[in-house]
Tab-separated table of C-alpha atoms in Angstrom:
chain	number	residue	atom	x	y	z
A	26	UNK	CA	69.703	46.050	-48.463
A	27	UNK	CA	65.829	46.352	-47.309
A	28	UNK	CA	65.164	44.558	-44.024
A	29	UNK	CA	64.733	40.802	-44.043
A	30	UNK	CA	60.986	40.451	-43.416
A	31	UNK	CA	60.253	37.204	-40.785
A	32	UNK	CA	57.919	34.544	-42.592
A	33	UNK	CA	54.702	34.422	-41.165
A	34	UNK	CA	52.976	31.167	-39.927
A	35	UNK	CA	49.401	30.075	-41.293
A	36	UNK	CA	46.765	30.111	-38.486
A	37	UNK	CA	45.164	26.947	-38.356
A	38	UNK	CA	41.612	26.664	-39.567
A	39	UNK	CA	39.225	25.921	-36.395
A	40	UNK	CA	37.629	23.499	-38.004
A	41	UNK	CA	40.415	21.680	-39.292
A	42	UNK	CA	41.372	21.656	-35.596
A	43	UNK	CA	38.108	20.716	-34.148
A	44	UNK	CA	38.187	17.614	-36.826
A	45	UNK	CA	42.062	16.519	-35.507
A	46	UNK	CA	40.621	17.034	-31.670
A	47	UNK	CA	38.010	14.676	-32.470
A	48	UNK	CA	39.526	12.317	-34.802
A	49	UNK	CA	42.489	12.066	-31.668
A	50	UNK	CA	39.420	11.359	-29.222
A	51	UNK	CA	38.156	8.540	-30.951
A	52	UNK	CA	41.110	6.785	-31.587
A	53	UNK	CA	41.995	6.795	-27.605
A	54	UNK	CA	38.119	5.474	-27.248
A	55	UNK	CA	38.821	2.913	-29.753
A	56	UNK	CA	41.772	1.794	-28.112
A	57	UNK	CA	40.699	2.083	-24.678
A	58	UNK	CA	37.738	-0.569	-25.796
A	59	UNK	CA	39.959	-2.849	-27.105
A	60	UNK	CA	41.670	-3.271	-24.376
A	61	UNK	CA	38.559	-3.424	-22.189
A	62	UNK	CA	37.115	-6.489	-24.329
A	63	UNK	CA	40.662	-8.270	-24.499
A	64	UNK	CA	40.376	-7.778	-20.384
A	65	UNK	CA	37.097	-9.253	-20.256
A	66	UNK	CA	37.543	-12.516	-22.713
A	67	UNK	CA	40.864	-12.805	-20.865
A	68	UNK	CA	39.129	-12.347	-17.435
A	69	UNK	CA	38.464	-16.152	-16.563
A	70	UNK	CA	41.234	-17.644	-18.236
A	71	UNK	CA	43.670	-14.815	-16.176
A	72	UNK	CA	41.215	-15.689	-12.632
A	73	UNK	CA	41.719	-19.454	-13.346
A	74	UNK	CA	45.739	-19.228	-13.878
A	75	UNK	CA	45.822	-17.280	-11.222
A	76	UNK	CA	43.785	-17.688	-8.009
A	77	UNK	CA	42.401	-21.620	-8.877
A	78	UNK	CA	43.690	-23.568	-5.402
A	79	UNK	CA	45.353	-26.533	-6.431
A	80	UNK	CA	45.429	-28.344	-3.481
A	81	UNK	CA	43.128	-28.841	-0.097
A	82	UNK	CA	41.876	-25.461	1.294
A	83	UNK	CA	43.371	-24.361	4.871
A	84	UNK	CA	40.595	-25.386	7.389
A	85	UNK	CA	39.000	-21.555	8.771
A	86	UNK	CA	39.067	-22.159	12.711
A	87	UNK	CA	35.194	-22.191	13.589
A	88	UNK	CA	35.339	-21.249	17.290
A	89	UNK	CA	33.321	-22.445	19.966
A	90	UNK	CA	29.767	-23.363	18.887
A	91	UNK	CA	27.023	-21.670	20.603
A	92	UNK	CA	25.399	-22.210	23.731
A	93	UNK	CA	21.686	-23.104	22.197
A	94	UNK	CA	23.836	-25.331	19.537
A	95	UNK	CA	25.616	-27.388	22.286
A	96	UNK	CA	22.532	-27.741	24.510
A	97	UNK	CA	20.853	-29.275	21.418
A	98	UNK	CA	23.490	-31.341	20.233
A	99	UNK	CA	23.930	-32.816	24.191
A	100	UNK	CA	19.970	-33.760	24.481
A	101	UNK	CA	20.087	-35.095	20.935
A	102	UNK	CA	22.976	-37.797	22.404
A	103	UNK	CA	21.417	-38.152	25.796
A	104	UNK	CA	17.584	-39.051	24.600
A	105	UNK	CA	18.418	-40.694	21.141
A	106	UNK	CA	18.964	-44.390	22.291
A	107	UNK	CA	15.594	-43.849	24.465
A	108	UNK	CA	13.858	-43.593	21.122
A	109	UNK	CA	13.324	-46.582	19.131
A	110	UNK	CA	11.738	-47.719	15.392
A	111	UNK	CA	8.500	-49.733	15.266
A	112	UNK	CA	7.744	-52.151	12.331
A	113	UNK	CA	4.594	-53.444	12.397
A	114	UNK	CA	3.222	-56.387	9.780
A	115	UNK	CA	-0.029	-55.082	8.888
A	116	UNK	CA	-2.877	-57.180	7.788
A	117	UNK	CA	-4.714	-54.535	6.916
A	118	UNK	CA	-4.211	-50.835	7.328
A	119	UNK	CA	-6.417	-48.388	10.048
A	120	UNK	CA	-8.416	-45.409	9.087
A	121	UNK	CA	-6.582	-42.770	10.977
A	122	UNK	CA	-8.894	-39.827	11.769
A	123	UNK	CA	-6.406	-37.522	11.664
A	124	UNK	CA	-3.262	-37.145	9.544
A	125	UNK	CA	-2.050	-39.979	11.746
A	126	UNK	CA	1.731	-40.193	11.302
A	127	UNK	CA	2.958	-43.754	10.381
A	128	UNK	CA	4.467	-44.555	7.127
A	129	UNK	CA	3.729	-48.310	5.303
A	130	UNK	CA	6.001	-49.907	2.704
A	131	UNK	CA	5.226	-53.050	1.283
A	132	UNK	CA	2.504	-53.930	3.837
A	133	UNK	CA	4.528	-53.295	6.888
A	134	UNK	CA	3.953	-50.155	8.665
A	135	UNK	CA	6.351	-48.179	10.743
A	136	UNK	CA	6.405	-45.495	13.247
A	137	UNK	CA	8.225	-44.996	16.334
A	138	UNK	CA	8.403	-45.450	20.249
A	139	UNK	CA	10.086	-45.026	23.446
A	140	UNK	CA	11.801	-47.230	26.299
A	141	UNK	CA	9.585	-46.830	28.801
A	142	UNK	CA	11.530	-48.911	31.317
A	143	UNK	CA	14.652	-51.055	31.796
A	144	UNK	CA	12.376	-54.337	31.618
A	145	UNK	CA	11.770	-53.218	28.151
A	146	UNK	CA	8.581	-51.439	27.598
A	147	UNK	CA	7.972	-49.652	24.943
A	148	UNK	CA	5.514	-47.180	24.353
A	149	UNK	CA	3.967	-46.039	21.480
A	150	UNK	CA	0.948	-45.067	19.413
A	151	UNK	CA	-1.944	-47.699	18.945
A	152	UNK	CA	-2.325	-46.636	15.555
A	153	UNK	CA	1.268	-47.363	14.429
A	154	UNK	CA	0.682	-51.468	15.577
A	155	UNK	CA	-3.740	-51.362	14.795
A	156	UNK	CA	-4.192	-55.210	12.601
A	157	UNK	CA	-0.055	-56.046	13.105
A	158	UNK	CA	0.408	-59.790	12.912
A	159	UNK	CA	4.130	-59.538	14.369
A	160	UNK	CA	6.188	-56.756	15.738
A	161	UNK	CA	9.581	-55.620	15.744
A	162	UNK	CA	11.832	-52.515	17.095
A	163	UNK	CA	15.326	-51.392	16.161
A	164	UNK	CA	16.854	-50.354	18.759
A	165	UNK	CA	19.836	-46.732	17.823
A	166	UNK	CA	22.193	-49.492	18.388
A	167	UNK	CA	21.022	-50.841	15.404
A	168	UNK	CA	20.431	-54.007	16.838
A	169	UNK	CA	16.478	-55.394	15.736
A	170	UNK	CA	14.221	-56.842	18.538
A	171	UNK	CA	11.089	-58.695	18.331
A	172	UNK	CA	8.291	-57.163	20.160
A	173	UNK	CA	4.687	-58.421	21.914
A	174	UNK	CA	1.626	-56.202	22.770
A	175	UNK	CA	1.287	-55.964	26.561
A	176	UNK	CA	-1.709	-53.527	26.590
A	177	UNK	CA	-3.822	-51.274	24.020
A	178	UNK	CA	-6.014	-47.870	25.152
A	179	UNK	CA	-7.649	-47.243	21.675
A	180	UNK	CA	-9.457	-44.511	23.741
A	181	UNK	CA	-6.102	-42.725	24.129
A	182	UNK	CA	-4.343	-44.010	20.901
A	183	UNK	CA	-1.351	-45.810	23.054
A	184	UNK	CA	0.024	-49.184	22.903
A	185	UNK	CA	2.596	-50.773	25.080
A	186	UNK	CA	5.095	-53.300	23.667
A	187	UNK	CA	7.281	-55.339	24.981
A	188	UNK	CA	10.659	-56.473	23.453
A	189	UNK	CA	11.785	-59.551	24.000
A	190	UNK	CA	15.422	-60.365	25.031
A	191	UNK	CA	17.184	-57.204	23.707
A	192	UNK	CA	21.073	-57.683	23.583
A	193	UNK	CA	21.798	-54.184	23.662
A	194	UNK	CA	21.454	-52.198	27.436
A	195	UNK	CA	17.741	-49.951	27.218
A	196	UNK	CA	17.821	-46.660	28.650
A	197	UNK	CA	14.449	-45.507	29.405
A	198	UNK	CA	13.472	-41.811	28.249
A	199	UNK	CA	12.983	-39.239	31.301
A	200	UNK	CA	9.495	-38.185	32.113
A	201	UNK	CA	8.851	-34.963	32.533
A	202	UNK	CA	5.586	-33.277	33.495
A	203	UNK	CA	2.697	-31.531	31.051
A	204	UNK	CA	0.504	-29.743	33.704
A	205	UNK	CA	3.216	-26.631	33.792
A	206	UNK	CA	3.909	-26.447	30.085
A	207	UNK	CA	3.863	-23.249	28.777
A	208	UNK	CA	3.356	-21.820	24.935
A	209	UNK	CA	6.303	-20.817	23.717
A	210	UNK	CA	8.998	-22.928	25.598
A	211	UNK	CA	11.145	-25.070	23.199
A	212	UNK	CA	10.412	-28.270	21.922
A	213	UNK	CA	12.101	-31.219	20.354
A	214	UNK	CA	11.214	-33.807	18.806
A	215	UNK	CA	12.850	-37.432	17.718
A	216	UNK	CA	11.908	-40.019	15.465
A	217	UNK	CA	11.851	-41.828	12.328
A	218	UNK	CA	9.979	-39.948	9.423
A	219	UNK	CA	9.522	-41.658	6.540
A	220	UNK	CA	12.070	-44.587	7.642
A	221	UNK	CA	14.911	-41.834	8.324
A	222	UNK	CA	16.006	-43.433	11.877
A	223	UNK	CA	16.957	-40.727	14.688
A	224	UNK	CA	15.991	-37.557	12.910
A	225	UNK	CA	16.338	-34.809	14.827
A	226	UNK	CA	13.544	-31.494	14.803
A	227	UNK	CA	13.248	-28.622	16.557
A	228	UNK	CA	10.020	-25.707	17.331
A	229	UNK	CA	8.320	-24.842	20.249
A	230	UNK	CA	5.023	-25.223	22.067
A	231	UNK	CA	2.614	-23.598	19.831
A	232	UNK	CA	-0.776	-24.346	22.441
A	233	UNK	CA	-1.689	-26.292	24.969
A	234	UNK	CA	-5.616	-27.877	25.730
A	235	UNK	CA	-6.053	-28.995	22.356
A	236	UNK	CA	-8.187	-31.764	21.961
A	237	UNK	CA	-7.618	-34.864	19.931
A	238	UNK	CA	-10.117	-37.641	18.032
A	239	UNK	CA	-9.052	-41.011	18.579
A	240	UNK	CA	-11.061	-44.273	18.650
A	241	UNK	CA	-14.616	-44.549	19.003
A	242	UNK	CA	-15.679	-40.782	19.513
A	243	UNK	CA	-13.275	-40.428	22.273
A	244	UNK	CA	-11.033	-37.021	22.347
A	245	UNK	CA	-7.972	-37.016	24.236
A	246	UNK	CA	-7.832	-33.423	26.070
A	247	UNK	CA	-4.906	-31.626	27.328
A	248	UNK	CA	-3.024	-32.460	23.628
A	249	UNK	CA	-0.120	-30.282	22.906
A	250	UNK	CA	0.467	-28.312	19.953
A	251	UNK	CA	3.747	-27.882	18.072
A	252	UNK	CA	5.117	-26.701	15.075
A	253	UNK	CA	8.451	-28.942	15.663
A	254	UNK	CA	8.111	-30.756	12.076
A	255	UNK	CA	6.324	-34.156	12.108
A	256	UNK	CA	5.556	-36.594	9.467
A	257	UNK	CA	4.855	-39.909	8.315
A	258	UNK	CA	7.021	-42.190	10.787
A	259	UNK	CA	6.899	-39.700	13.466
A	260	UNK	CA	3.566	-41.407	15.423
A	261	UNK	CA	5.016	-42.394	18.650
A	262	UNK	CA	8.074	-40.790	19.386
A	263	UNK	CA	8.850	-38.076	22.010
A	264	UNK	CA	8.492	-34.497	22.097
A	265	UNK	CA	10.887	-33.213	24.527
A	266	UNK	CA	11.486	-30.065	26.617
A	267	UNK	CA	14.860	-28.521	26.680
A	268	UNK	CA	16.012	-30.443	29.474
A	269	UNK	CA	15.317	-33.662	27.422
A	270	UNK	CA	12.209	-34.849	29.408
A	271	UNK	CA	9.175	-36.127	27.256
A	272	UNK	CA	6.701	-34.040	27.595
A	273	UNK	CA	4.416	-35.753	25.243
A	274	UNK	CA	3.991	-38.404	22.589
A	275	UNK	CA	3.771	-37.316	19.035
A	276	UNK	CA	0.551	-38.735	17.429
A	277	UNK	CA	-0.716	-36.556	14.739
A	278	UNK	CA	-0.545	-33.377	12.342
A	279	UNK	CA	-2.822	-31.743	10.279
A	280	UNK	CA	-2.153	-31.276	7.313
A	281	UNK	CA	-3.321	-31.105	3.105
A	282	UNK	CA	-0.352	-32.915	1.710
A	283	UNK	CA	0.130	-35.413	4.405
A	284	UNK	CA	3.542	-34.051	5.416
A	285	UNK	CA	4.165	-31.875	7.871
A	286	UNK	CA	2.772	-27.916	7.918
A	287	UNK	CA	3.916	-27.030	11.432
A	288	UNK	CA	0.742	-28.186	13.044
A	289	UNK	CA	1.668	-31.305	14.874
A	290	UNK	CA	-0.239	-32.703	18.226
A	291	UNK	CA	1.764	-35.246	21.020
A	292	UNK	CA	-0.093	-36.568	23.936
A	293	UNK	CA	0.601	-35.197	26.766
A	294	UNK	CA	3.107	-36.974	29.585
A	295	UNK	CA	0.514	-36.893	32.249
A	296	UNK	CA	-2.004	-39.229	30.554
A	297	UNK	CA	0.690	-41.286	28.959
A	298	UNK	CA	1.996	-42.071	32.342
A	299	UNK	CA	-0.915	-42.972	33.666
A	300	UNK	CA	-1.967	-44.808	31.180
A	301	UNK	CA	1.108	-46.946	30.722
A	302	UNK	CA	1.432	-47.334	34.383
A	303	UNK	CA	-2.373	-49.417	34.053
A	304	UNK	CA	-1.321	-50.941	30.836
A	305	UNK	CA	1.918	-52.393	31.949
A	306	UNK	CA	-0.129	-53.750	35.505
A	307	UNK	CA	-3.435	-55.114	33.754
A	308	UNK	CA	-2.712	-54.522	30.264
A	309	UNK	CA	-5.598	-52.458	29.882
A	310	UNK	CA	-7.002	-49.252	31.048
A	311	UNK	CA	-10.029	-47.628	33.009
A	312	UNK	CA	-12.397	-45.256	31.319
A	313	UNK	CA	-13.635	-42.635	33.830
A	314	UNK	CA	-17.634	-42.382	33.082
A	315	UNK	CA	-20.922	-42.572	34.551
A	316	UNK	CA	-22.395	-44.895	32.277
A	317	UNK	CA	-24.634	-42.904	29.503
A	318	UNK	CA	-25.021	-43.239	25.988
A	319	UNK	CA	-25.304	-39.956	24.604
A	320	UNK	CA	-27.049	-39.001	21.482
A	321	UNK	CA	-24.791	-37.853	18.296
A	322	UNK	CA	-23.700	-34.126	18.808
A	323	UNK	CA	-24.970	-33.326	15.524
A	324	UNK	CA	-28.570	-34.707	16.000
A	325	UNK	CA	-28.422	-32.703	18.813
A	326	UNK	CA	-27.632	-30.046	17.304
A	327	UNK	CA	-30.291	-29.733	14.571
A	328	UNK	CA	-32.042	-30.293	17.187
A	329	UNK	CA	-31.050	-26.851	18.536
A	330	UNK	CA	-30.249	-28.381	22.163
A	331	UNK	CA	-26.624	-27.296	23.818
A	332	UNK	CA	-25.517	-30.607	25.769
A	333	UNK	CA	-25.286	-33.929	25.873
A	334	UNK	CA	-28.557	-35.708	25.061
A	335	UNK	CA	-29.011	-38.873	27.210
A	336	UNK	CA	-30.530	-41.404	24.811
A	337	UNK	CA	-30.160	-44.298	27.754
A	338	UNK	CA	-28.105	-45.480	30.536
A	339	UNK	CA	-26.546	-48.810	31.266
A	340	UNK	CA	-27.973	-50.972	33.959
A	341	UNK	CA	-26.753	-50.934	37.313
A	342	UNK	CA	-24.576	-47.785	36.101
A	343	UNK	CA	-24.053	-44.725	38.406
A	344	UNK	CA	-25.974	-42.624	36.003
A	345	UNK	CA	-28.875	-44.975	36.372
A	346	UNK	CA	-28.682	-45.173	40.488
A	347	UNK	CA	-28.682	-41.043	40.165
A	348	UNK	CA	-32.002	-40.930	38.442
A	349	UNK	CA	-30.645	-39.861	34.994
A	350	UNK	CA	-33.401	-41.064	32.244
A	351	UNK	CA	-32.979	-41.690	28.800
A	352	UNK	CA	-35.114	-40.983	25.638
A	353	UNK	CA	-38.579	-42.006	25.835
A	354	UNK	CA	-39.671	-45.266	23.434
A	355	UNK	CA	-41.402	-42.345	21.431
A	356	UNK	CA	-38.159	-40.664	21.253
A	357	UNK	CA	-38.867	-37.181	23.725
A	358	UNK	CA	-35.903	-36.205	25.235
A	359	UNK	CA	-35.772	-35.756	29.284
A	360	UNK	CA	-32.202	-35.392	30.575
A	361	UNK	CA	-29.731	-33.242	28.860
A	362	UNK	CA	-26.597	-32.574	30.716
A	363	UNK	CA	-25.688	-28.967	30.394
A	364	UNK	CA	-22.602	-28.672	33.182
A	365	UNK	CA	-20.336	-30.486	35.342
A	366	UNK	CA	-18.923	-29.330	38.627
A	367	UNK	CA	-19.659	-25.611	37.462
A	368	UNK	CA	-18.361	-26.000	34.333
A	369	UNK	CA	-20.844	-25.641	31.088
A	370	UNK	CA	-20.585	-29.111	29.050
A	371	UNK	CA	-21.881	-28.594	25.290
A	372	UNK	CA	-20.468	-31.856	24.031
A	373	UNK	CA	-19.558	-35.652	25.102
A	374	UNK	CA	-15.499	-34.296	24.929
A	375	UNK	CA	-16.335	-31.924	27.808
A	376	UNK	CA	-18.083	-34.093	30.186
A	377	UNK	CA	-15.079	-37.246	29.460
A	378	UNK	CA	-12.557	-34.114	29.958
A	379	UNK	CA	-14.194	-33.313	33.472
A	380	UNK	CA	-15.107	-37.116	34.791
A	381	UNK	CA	-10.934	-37.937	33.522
A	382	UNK	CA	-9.885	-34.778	35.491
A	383	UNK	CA	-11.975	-35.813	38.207
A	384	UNK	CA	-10.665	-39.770	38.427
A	385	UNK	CA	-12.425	-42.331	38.947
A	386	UNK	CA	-14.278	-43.572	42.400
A	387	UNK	CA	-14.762	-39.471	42.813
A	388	UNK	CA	-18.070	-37.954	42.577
A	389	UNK	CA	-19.076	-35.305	40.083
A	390	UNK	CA	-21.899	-32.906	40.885
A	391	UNK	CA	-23.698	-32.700	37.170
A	392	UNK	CA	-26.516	-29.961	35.940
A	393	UNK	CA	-28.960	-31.194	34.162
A	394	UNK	CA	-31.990	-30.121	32.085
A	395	UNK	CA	-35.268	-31.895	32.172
A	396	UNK	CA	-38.863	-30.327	31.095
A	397	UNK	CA	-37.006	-26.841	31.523
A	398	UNK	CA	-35.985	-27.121	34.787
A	399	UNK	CA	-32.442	-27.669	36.212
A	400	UNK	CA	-31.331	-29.526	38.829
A	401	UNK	CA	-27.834	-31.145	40.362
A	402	UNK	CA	-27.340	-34.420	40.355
A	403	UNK	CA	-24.387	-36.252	42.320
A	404	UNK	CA	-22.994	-39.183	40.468
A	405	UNK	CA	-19.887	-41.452	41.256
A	406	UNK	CA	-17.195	-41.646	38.664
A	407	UNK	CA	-16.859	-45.561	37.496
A	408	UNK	CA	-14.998	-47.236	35.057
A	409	UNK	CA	-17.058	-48.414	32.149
A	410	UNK	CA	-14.961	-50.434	30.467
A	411	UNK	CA	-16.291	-52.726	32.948
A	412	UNK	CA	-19.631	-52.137	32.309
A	413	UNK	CA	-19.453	-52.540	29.219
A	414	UNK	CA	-17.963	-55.828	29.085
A	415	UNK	CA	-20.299	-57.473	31.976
């Protein structure tokens, strides 16, 4: 018999084999999508089944809070009952010249204050009780007082009230000092912005000398700057340092919208002591002066003259026993008051800022211009808020 002859095996056509490869790719694609979209529509209901908590979450242990939070959070509790919330009735509403923070509802105005004393002074901002026809505080305790006006310094936009047979035991705010103030150092603030009793902000002292219009041309110098947010209810409460002292007395922002853009202005300490100190004795307050009326700084300024124009003096004033001498009838200028104890005075605000620095019943050694010439003149520091009303 021949030899058996093994049977031989096709070879595969590459093609053919290319065409299986691929076909077996696609599938596994295929399949691998499906699964991938089943996943993802089955995603939330699998994450809800499984991880949804079903009862109250375990409470994370927080730790000690920090140092800067606790300091805040004790000076918050210590000075908060010092600070108090002013209702005014208002006959009729001022015409702040600033963005002068108090907020008015249904013809009663608000602001805020602070307990000057355990006899129950308050202090706050003239503007806040300007036209009132009654008076009231609420005190943190929530307890609501009736108040009087004791004194007014329009000049310096302050006002002290007094409440009248409080139930609840005052604790008067600590006074600290705004001669050694430096930009940059914290500041707090406390009061009631737009009705919202005890709020609580926080910056720092953004400058110092600024100089604020109050009433009838008078600037108050020294004013600090902050960017601690104040608004509408704000007028009258403290600004604070970090140790809780008021440094100052909020008053007034500038601003486009009326609330607050981090420019807000308190008055500082040092004149608010002083000037509550005279208030609460005589219920009013001396202006340091010399007894001139000066002649509007924008006259003189078309004018092209740098100083303050004397227009005339007030009989029997100090400026008037110096020698000083107003306009003429035809309206010539002679005295123009260019400095003040070496210091160059270009407006009214820096000659008041010199004669308050220098106190009253002092002398001030003024320069001033007549037909060219300069000379000094020595004049005594009165108050003219009596010469003015005699």
């Amino acid at each position: 018999m021949p030899p058996s002859v093994p049977p031989t095996t096709p070879t595969p056509d590459p093609q053919l084999r290319r065409a299986q490869r691929t076909d077996r790719l696609l599938r596994i694609a295929v399949v691998w999508l499906l699964l991938l979209a089943t996943a993802w529509v089955a995603q939330p209901y699998l994450a809800s089944l499984w991880f949804s908590v079903t009862g109250p979450r375990t409470v994370t242990a927080r730790g000690e809070l920090a140092p800067a939070e606790l300091s805040t959070i004790e000076l918050f509790k210590r000075v908060s009952p010092s600070v108090v919330h002013v209702y005014a009735q208002s006959r009729r509403r001022p015409t702040p010249s600033f963005e002068q923070q108090d907020a008015q509802q249904g013809g009663v105005q608000s602001g805020s204050g602070v307990i000057w004393d355990a006899a129950g002074h308050v202090i706050t901002n003239n503007h806040v009780i300007q036209g009132a026809s009654a008076l009231g505080a609420r005190l943190s305790s929530g307890e609501f007082v009736t108040a009087r006006v004791v004194g007014t310094a329009p000049n310096y936009d302050l006002a002290v009230l007094q409440l009248e047979r409080p139930r609840t035991a005052l604790r008067p705010i600590a006074i600290g000092s705004s001669s050694d103030l430096q930009v940059g150092q914290a500041a707090f603030a406390i009061g009631n912005p737009y009705g919202l009793e005890q709020t609580l902000t926080t910056g720092i002292v953004s400058a110092l000398q600024r100089r604020l219009p109050t009433a009838a041309a008078h600037e108050v110098s020294g004013v600090i700057q902050t960017d601690a947010a104040i608004n509408p209810g704000n007028s009258g409460g403290p600004l604070l340092d970090s140790a809780g002292r008021l440094i100052g007395l909020n008053t007034a922002i500038i601003s486009g919208s009326g609330a607050s853009a981090g420019i807000g202005f308190a008055i500082p300490v040092d004149a608010v002591n002083r000037v509550a100190t005279a208030l609460i004795r005589t219920g009013t307050v001396p202006v340091p002066g010399i007894g001139v009326i000066a002649a509007d700084e924008n006259e003189a300024a078309r004018l092209g003259i740098d100083g303050v124009v004397v227009v005339r003096t007030l009989p029997d004033s100090p400026a008037a026993r110096a020698g000083l001498v107003g306009a003429s009838e035809s309206g010539m200028v002679e005295d123009v008051i260019i400095g003040a104890n070496g210091q160059e005075v270009h407006s009214m605000s820096d000659l008041a800022a010199t004669l308050e620095n220098v106190g009253i019943g002092n002398e001030v050694k003024l320069q001033v211009m007549r037909d060219g010439r300069v000379r000094t003149v020595t004049v005594k520091i009165t108050d003219i808020s009596r010469l003015q009303r005699s």
